[in-house]
Coordinates of C-alpha atoms in Angstrom, one line a residue:
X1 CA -35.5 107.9 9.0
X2 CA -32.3 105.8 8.6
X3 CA -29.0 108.1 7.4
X4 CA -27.2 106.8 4.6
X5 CA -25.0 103.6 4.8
X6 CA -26.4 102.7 8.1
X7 CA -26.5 99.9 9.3
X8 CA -30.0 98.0 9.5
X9 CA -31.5 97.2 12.9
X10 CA -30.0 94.7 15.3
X11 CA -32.3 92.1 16.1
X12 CA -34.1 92.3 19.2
X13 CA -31.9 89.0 20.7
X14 CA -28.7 90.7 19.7
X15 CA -29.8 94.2 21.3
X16 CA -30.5 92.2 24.6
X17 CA -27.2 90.4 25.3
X18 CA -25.3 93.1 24.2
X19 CA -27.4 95.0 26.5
X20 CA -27.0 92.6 29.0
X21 CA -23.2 92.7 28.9
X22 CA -23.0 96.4 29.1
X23 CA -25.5 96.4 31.2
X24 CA -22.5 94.7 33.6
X25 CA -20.1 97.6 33.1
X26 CA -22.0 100.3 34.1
X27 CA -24.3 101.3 37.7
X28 CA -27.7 102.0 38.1
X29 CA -27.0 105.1 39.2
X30 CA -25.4 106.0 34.9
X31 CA -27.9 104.9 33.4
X32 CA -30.0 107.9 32.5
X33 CA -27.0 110.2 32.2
X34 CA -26.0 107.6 29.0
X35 CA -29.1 106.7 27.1
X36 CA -29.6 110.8 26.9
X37 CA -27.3 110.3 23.9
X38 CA -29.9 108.0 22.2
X39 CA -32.7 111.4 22.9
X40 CA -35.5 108.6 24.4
X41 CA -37.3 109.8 27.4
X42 CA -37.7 107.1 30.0
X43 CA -40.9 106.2 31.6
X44 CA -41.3 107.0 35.6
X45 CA -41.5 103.6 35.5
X46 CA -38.1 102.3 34.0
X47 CA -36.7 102.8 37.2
X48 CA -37.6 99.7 38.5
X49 CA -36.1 97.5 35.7
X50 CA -33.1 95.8 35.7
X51 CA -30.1 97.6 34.5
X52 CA -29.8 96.0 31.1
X53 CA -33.6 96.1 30.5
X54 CA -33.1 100.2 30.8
X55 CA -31.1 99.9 28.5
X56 CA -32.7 97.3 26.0
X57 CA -35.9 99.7 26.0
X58 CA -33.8 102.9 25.3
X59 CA -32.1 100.9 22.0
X60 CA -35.3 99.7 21.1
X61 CA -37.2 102.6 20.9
X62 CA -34.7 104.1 19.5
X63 CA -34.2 102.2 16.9
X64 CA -37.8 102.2 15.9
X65 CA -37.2 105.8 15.8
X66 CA -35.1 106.0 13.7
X67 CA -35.2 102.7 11.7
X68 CA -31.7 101.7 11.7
X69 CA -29.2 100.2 14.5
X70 CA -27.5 103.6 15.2
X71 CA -28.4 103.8 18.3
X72 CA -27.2 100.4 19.6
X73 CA -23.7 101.3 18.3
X74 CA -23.6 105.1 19.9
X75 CA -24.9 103.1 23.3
X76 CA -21.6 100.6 23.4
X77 CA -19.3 103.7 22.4
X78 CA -20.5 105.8 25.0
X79 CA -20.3 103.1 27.4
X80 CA -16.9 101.7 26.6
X81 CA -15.2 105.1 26.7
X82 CA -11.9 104.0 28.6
X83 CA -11.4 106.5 31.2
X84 CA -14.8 104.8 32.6
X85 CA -13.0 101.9 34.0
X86 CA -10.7 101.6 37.1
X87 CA -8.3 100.2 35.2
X88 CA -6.9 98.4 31.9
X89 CA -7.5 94.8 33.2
X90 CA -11.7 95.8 34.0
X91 CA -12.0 97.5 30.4
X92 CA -10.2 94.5 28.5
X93 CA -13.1 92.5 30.2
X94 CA -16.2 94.3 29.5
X95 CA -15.0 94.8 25.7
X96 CA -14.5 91.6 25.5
X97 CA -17.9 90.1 26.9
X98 CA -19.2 93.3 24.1
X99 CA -17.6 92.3 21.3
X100 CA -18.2 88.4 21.9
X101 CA -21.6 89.5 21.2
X102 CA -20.8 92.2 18.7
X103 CA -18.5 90.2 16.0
X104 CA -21.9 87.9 15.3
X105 CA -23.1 90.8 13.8
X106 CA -20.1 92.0 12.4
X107 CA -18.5 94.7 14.9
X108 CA -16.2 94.9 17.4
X109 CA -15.5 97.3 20.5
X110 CA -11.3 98.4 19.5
X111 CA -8.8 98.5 22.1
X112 CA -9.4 102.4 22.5
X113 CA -13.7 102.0 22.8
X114 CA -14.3 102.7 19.4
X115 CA -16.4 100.7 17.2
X116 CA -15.2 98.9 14.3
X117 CA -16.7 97.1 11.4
X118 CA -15.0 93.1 10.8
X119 CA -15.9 90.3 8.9
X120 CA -18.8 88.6 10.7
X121 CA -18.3 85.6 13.1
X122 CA -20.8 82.6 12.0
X123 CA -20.5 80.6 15.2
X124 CA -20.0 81.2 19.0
X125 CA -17.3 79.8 19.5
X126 CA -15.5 81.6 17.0
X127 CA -17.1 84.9 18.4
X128 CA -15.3 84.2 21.4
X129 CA -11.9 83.4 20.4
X130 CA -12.1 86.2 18.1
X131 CA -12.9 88.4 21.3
X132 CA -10.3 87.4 23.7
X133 CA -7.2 88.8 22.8
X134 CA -5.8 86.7 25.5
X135 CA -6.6 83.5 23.6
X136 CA -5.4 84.9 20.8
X137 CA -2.2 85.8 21.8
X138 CA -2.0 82.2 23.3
X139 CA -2.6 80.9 19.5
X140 CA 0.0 83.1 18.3
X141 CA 2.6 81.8 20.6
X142 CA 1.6 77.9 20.1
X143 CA 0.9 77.5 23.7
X144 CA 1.1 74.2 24.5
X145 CA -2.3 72.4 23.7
X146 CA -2.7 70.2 27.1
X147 CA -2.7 74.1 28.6
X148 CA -5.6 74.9 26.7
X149 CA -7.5 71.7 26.7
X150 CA -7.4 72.0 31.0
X151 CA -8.4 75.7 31.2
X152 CA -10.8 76.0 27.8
X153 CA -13.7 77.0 29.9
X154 CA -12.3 79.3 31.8
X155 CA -10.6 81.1 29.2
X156 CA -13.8 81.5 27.8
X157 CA -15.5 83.2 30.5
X158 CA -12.0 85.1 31.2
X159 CA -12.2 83.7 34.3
X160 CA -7.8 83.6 34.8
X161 CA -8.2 83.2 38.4
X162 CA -9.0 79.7 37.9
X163 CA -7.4 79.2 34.3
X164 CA -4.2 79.7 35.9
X165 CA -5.0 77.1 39.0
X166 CA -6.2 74.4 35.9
X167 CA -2.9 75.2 34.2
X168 CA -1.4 74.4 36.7
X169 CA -3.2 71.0 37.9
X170 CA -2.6 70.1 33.5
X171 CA 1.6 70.2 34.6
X172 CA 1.1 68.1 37.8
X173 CA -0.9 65.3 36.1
X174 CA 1.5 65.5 33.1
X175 CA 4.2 64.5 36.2
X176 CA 2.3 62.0 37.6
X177 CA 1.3 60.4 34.7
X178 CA 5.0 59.9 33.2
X179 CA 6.4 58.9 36.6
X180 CA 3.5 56.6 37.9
X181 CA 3.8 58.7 40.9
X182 CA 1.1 60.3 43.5
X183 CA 1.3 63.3 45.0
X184 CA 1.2 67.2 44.6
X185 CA 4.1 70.1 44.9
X186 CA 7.1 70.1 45.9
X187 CA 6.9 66.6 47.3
X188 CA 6.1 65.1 43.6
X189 CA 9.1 67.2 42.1
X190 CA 11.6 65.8 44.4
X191 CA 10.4 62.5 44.1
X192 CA 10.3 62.7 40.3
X193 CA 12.8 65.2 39.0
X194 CA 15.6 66.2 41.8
X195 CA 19.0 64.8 41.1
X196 CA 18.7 63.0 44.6
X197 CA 16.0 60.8 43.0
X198 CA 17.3 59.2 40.3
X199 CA 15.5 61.5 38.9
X200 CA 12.9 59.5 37.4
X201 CA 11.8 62.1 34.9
X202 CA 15.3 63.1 33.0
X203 CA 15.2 66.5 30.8
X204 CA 18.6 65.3 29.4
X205 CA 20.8 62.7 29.2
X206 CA 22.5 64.2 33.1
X207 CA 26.1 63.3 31.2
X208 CA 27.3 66.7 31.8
X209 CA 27.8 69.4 34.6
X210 CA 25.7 71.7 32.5
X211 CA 22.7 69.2 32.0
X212 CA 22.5 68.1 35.6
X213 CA 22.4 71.8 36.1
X214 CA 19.8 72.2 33.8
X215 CA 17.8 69.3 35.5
X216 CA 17.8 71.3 38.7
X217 CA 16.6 74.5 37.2
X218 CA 13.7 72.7 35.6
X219 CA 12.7 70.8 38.8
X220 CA 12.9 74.2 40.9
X221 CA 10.5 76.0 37.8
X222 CA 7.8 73.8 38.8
X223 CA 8.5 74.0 42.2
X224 CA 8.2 77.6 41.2
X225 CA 5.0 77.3 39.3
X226 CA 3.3 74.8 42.4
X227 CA 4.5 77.1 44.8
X228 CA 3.7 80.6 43.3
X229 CA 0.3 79.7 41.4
X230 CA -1.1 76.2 41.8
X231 CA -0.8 76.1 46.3
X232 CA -2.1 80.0 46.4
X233 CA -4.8 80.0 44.2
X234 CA -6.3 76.4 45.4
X235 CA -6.8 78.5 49.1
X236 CA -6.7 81.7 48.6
X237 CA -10.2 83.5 48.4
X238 CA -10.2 85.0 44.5
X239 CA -11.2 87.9 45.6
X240 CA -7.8 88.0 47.4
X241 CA -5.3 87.1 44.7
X242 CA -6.8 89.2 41.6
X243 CA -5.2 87.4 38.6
X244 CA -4.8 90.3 35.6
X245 CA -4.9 89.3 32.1
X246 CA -0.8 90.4 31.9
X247 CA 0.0 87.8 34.6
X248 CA -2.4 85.2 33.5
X249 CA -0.5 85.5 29.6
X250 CA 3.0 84.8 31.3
X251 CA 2.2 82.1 33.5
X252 CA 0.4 80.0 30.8
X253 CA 3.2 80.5 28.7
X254 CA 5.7 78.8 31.6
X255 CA 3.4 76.1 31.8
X256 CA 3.6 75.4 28.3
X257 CA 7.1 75.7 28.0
X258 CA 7.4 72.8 31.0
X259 CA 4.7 71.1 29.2
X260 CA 6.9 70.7 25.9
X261 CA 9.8 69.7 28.2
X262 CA 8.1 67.4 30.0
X263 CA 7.1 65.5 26.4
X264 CA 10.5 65.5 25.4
X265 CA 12.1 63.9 28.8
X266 CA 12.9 60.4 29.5
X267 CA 11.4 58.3 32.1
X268 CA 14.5 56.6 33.8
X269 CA 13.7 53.7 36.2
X270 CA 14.9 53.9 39.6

């Protein structure tokens, strides 16, 4: 019988992709250990499903059980217990995929595992902004819109590996377009921005000592930002160069601060 101010049953499509995404933070080898919290006895037979199918049938019977969606919510706090994970960077990613799920039903997974009842997403997409506090942090610090627009998708699916190479590509094309110019790297900031050059692309009016320094600093931040991000990650193997959520925050914010500068220089002919 349901307790008192519980809440209602989830819906059997909600039960399944939140099961599905739990279902990626956890190993077969867990699985009966966790759902002993939800008291369902698994059939001999459970053991051949799918991890997130063990764990769909252990809600669901549960719930019938008892007749409200209990279960489902002691499920994703037993699974999302911290110490689980190997470290911060795996956790913020798994309760992230959970509560991109969670906040169309009106919960979330908080930083410390817990759940927590919020106003209910109506939409996807809104779920999934809502979910990544990366995003989120990059709409609280304006990050520079051309940033987002090349990296969107990947953002999405918290893939930073790749957000930060797309980020990166966003600057580059911003160069070429204002210059006219081809190329990639170092080459295109020399040919573009370097004192030496003209430079083509001017962050100042170059009338000063201090300015022409300036225009040198700029030009070696995006050789920086080629060098350190956009070369490695375009050949490295990803599972070689692990991008965390930390480093993925401050290089998107560099981009967008040489995005901004790059709309506010001059385009000097040679």
């Amino acid at each position: 019988m349901a307790a008192p101010n519980s809440p209602p049953p989830f819906a059997a499509s909600t039960v399944e992709m939140v099961c599905r995404a739990l279902g990626e933070a956890v190993r077969g080898h867990q699985i009966t250990n966790l759902i002993v919290v939800l008291k369902v006895d698994e059939d001999a037979s459970e053991a051949r499903n799918t991890k997130w199918k063990r764990l769909f049938n252990a809600v669901a019977a549960a719930q019938n059980r008892q007749g409200d969606g209990r279960p489902l919510l002691r499920l994703v706090s037993e699974i999302m217990q911290p110490v689980r994970f190997q470290s911060p960077e795996e956790f913020e990613t798994h309760r992230v995929a959970v509560s991109e799920r969670l906040l169309l039903s009106g919960y979330r997974v908080r930083e410390d595992g817990k759940m927590a009842r919020v106003a209910r997403a109506t939409t996807l997409s809104e779920a999934q902004q809502r979910a990544d506090a990366l995003r989120a942090e990059l709409d609280r610090r304006d990050v520079h819109p051309d940033v987002l627009h090349f990296c969107r998708a990947e953002l999405v699916q918290q893939n930073y590996f790749h957000a930060v190479l797309e980020a990166s590509k966003s600057v580059a094309e911003k160069l070429r377009d204002l210059s006219g110019l081809q190329g990639d790297g170092t080459p295109l900031v020399d040919s573009t921005c370097s004192l030496s050059s003209g430079p083509i692309v001017a962050f100042n009016t170059l009338s000063t000592d201090w300015e022409r320094s300036e225009q040198t600093g700029l030009a070696t931040l995006l050789k920086g930002l080629f060098g350190t991000f956009r070369n490695l990650t375009a050949h490295a193997p990803k599972v070689l160069w692990a991008t965390s959520r930390r480093d993925a925050l401050d290089m998107l914010t560099l981009a967008s601060m040489l995005h901004r500068r790059l709309d506010a220089a001059t385009v000097r002919k040679r």
